[in-house]
Structure formats: C-alpha cells, structure tokens
Coordinates of C-alpha atoms in Angstrom, one line a residue:
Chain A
X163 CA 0.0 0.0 0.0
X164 CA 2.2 2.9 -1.0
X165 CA -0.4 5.6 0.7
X166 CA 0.3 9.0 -1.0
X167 CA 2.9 9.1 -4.0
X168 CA 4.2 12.4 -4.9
X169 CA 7.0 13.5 -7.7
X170 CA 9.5 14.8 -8.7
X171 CA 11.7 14.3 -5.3
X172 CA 13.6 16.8 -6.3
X173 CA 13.6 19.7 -8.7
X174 CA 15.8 22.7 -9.8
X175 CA 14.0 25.4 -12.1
X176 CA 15.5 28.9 -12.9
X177 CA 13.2 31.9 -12.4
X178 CA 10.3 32.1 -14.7
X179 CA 9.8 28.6 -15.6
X180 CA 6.9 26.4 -15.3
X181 CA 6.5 23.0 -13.7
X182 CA 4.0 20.7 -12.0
X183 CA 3.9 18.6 -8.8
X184 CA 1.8 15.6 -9.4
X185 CA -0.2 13.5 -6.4
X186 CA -1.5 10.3 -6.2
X187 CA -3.1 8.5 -3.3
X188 CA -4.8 5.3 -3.0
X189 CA -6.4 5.0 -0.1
X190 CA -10.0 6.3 -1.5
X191 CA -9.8 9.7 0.4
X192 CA -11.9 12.7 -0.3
X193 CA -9.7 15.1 0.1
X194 CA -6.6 16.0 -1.0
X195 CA -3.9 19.1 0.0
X196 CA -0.4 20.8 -1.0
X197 CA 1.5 22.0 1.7
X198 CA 4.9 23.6 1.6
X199 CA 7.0 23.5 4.3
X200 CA 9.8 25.9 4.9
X201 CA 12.3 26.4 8.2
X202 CA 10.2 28.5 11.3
X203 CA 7.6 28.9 9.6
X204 CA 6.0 25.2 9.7
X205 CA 3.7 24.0 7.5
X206 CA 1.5 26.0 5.4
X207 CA -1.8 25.2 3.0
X208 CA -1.5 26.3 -0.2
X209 CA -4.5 24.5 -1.5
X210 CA -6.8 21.8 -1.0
X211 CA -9.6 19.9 -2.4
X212 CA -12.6 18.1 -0.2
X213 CA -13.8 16.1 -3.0
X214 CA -13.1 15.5 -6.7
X215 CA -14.0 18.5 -8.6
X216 CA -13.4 21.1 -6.1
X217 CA -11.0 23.1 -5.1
X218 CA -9.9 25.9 -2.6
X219 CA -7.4 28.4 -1.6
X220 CA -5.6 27.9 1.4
X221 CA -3.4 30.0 3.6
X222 CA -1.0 31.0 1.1
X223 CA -2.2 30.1 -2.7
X224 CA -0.7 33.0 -4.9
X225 CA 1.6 31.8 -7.3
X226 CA -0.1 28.7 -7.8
X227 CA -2.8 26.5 -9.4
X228 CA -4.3 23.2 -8.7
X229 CA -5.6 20.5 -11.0
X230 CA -7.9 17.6 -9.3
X231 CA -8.1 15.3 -12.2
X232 CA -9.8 12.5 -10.4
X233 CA -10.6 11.0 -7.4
X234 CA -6.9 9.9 -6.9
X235 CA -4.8 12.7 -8.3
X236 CA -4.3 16.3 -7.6
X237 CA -1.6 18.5 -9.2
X238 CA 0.2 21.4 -8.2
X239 CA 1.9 23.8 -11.0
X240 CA 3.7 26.9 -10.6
X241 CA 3.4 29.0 -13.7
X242 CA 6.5 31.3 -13.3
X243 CA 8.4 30.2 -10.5
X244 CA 10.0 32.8 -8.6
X245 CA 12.8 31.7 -5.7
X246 CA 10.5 32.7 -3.0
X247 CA 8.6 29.6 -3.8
X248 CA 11.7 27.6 -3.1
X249 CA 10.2 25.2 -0.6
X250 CA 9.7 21.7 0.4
X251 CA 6.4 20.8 -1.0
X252 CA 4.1 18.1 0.5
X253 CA 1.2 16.6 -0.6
X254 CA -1.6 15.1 1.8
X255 CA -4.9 13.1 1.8
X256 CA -7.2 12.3 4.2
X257 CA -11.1 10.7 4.6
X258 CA -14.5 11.2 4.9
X259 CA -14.3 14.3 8.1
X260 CA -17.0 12.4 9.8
X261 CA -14.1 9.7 10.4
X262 CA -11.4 12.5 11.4
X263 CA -9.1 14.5 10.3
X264 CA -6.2 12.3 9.8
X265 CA -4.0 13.3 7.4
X266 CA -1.4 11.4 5.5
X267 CA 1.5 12.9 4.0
X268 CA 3.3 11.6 1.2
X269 CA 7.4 11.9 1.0
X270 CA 8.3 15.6 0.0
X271 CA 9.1 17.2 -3.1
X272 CA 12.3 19.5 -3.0
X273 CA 11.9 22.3 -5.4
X274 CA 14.8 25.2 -5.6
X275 CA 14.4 28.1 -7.7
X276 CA 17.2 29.7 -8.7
Chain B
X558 CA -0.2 35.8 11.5
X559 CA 0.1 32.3 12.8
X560 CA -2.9 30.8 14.7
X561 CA -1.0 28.3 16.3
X562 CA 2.0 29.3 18.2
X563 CA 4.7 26.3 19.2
X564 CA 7.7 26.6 21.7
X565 CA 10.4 25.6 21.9
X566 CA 11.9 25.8 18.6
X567 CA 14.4 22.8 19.5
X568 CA 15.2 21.4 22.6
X569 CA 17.6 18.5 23.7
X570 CA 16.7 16.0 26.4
X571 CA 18.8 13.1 27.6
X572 CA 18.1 9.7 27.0
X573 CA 15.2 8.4 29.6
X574 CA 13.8 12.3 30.2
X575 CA 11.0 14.0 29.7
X576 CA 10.5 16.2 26.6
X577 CA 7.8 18.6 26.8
X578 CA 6.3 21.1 23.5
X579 CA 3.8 23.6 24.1
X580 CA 1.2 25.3 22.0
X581 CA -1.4 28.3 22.1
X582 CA -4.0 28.8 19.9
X583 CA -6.0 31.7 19.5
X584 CA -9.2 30.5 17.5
X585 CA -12.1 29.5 19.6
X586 CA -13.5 27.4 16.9
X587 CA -10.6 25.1 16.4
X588 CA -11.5 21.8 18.5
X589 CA -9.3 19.2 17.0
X590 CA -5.3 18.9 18.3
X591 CA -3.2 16.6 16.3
X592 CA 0.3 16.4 16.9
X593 CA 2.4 15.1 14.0
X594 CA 6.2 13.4 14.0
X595 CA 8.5 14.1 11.2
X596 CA 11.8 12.4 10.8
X597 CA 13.9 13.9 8.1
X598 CA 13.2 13.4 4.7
X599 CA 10.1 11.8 5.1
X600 CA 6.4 13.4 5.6
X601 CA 4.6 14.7 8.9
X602 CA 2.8 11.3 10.1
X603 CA 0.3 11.5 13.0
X604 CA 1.1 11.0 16.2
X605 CA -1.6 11.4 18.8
X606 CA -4.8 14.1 18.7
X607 CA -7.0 15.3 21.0
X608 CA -10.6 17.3 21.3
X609 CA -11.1 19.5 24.1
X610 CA -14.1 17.4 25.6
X611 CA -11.0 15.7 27.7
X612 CA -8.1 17.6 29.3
X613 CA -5.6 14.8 29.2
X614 CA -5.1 11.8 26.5
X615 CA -1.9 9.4 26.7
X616 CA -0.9 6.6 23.8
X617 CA 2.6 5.1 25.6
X618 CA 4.8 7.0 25.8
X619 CA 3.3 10.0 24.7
X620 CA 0.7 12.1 26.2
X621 CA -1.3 15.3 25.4
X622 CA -2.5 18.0 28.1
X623 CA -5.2 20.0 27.0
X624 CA -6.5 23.1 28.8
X625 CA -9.2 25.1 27.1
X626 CA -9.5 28.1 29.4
X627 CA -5.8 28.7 28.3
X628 CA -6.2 27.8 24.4
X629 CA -2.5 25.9 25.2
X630 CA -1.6 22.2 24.8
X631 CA 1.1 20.4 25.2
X632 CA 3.0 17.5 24.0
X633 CA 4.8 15.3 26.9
X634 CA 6.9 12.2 25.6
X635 CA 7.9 10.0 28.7
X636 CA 11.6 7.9 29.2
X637 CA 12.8 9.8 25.7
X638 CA 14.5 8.1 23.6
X639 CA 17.2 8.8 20.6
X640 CA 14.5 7.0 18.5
X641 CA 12.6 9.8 19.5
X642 CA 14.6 12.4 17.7
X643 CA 12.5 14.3 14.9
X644 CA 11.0 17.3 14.6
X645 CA 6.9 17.8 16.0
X646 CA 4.5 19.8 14.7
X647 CA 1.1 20.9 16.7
X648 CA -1.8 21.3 14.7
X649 CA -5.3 22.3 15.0
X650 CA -8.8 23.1 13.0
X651 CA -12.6 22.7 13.3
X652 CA -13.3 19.2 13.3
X653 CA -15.2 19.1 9.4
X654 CA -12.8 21.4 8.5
X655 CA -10.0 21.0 5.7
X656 CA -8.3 24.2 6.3
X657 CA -4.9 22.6 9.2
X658 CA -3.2 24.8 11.0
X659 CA 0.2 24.3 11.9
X660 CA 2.7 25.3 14.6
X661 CA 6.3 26.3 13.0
X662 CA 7.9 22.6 14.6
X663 CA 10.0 21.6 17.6
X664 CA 13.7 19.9 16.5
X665 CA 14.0 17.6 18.7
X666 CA 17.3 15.5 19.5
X667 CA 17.6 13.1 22.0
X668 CA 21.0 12.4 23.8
X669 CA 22.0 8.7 24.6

C-alpha cells in the first residue's frame, strides 16, 4: 500500500519557468492538500480539495494552481516560479471528516528556484 | 499571522527524560489537536490528537494535556529516547474542517 505518492523528489528550475507537482493517493480519500513546508515557519496550506471536482485556496495560494483530475490525483503547477517559492512541498490526503481528520503525507518534493 | 503558536523551537533532552512542546491557539473554533512526528526526509505522520471534551489523553509513551481556558496544549513524551529524535508539529482546526493549522515545529534530539 504505497499511501500517497508524490513526484519529482527533487527539482531545480531557474526563475520564470513552469512545472508541476503531481499527487496520487490510493487509499480512496476525499480530500486532498499541497502544503509547503519551509524552516520556522511550519507547514503552510496552499491548497486543498474536499472532493473530486473542487478546489480551494488555502493560507497562502498565490503563485499557484491546482488540478484535481480525479478522485486519486491532484496537481500542483507553478506557472513562473520565482525563488521565494523555493520550498519543500508536501502533498496530503485524508477521509471522509466524519471519520477525522487524519492526514497522510506523502514523501516531499524539494523544489529550488534559482 | 500564525494561529497556532509552538515553543520551543528545539530542545535536547537526555536519554530516559522528559521532553515537553507547548502550543497556544487563538481560534475558539478550532477543537481538533493533532500532533504530527517528522523524521527527516520523510512526511509529517500523525502521532496522537485530542478534542477539548478531555483535558488529558496518553498513547505510551506520549501524552497530550489539554487546557481550554488557556487555548495551550502540550505535547509530553515520557523515558525519551534517541529514536525519538524528529521534529513535531502541533496542529489544530474545526473538526469538518479541511483548512490545518500548523505550529512552525519543535527539532528535537535526544542524547544517549
């Protein structure tokens, strides 16, 4: 059961360029989220997505879309990176609320913008 | 601003102490406290969570304190061990709610 799959591990873009995160999970959640998670400052929402079809912003979404192609996948792209978005990014699922609000992360994706 | 405010940002405990990691909240509404475990390179997983209906709950080793009046809880991992190095994270949100708030994470490193 690999639980939630993200990739690339690791990325290096130069200002300006493009690139998307993909997300799978396989544990039939609901909902789906992109963190990124950068020193002192914890982990922060960027955006999420309670079931397929919909999405929100979260705590810090400019700068970035989402995609939530289906039930099991959600995408993250950054349009024109810039090196403030230099960040380990996270991707996260979880069930129906009424069972919790467990959250499962997958591994990371390091992203540097240079 | 951050709504949930963790201390200390590290700490270092000897093997077979206690570690403790506080956190303050200022939302009323939020009444669901996870606290999540992250050793490096790998994802936050959860560790223990709490509602505010109960003022204490313990798994092991590891036990949260709640106190309401305060908005604080605390994290309190019993005999530490060097297995028990990672960074922690408190969390907290409404309980149907997507939107997880996170403290900024406690390094933690304990000494054999």
């Amino acid at each position: 059961n690999a639980g939630v799959t993200q990739t690339p591990k690791f990325q290096v873009l130069k200002t300006g360029q493009s690139m998307t995160l993909q997300c799978a999970q396989d544990m039939n959640h609901n909902s789906m989220y992109w963190y990124r998670q950068d020193p002192g400052m914890g982990l922060r929402l960027i955006y999420y997505s309670a079931s397929e079809g919909t999405t929100d912003k979260g705590e810090v979404p400019n700068g970035y879309n989402v995609s939530r192609l289906n039930k099991r996948e959600f995408s993250l792209r950054l349009e024109s990176a810039a090196p403030s978005q230099t960040s380990v990014y996270f991707c996260a699922s979880s069930g129906d609320v009424y069972s919790g609000n467990t959250i499962y992360f997958g591994e990371g994706s390091w992203l540097t913008v240079v | 601003q951050q709504q949930v405010k963790q201390s200390p940002q590290s700490l270092i405990v000897q093997k077979g102490g206690i570690s403790i990691i506080n956190c303050a909240y200022e939302n009323t509404a939020f009444d669901y406290f996870p606290w999540y475990q992250q050793f490096p390179g790998k994802g936050p997983a959860l560790l223990i969570a709490i509602r505010p209906d109960v003022s204490e709950k313990k798994e092991g080793r590891f036990t949260i304190s709640f106190n309401k009046s305060a908005k604080q809880f605390s994290l309190h991992i019993m005999d530490s061990q060097p297995g028990d190095s990672a960074t922690y994270f408190c969390a907290a949100s409404e309980y149907n709610n997507n939107d997880m708030r996170f403290g900024a994470g406690t390094r933690l490193t304990v000494k054999p």
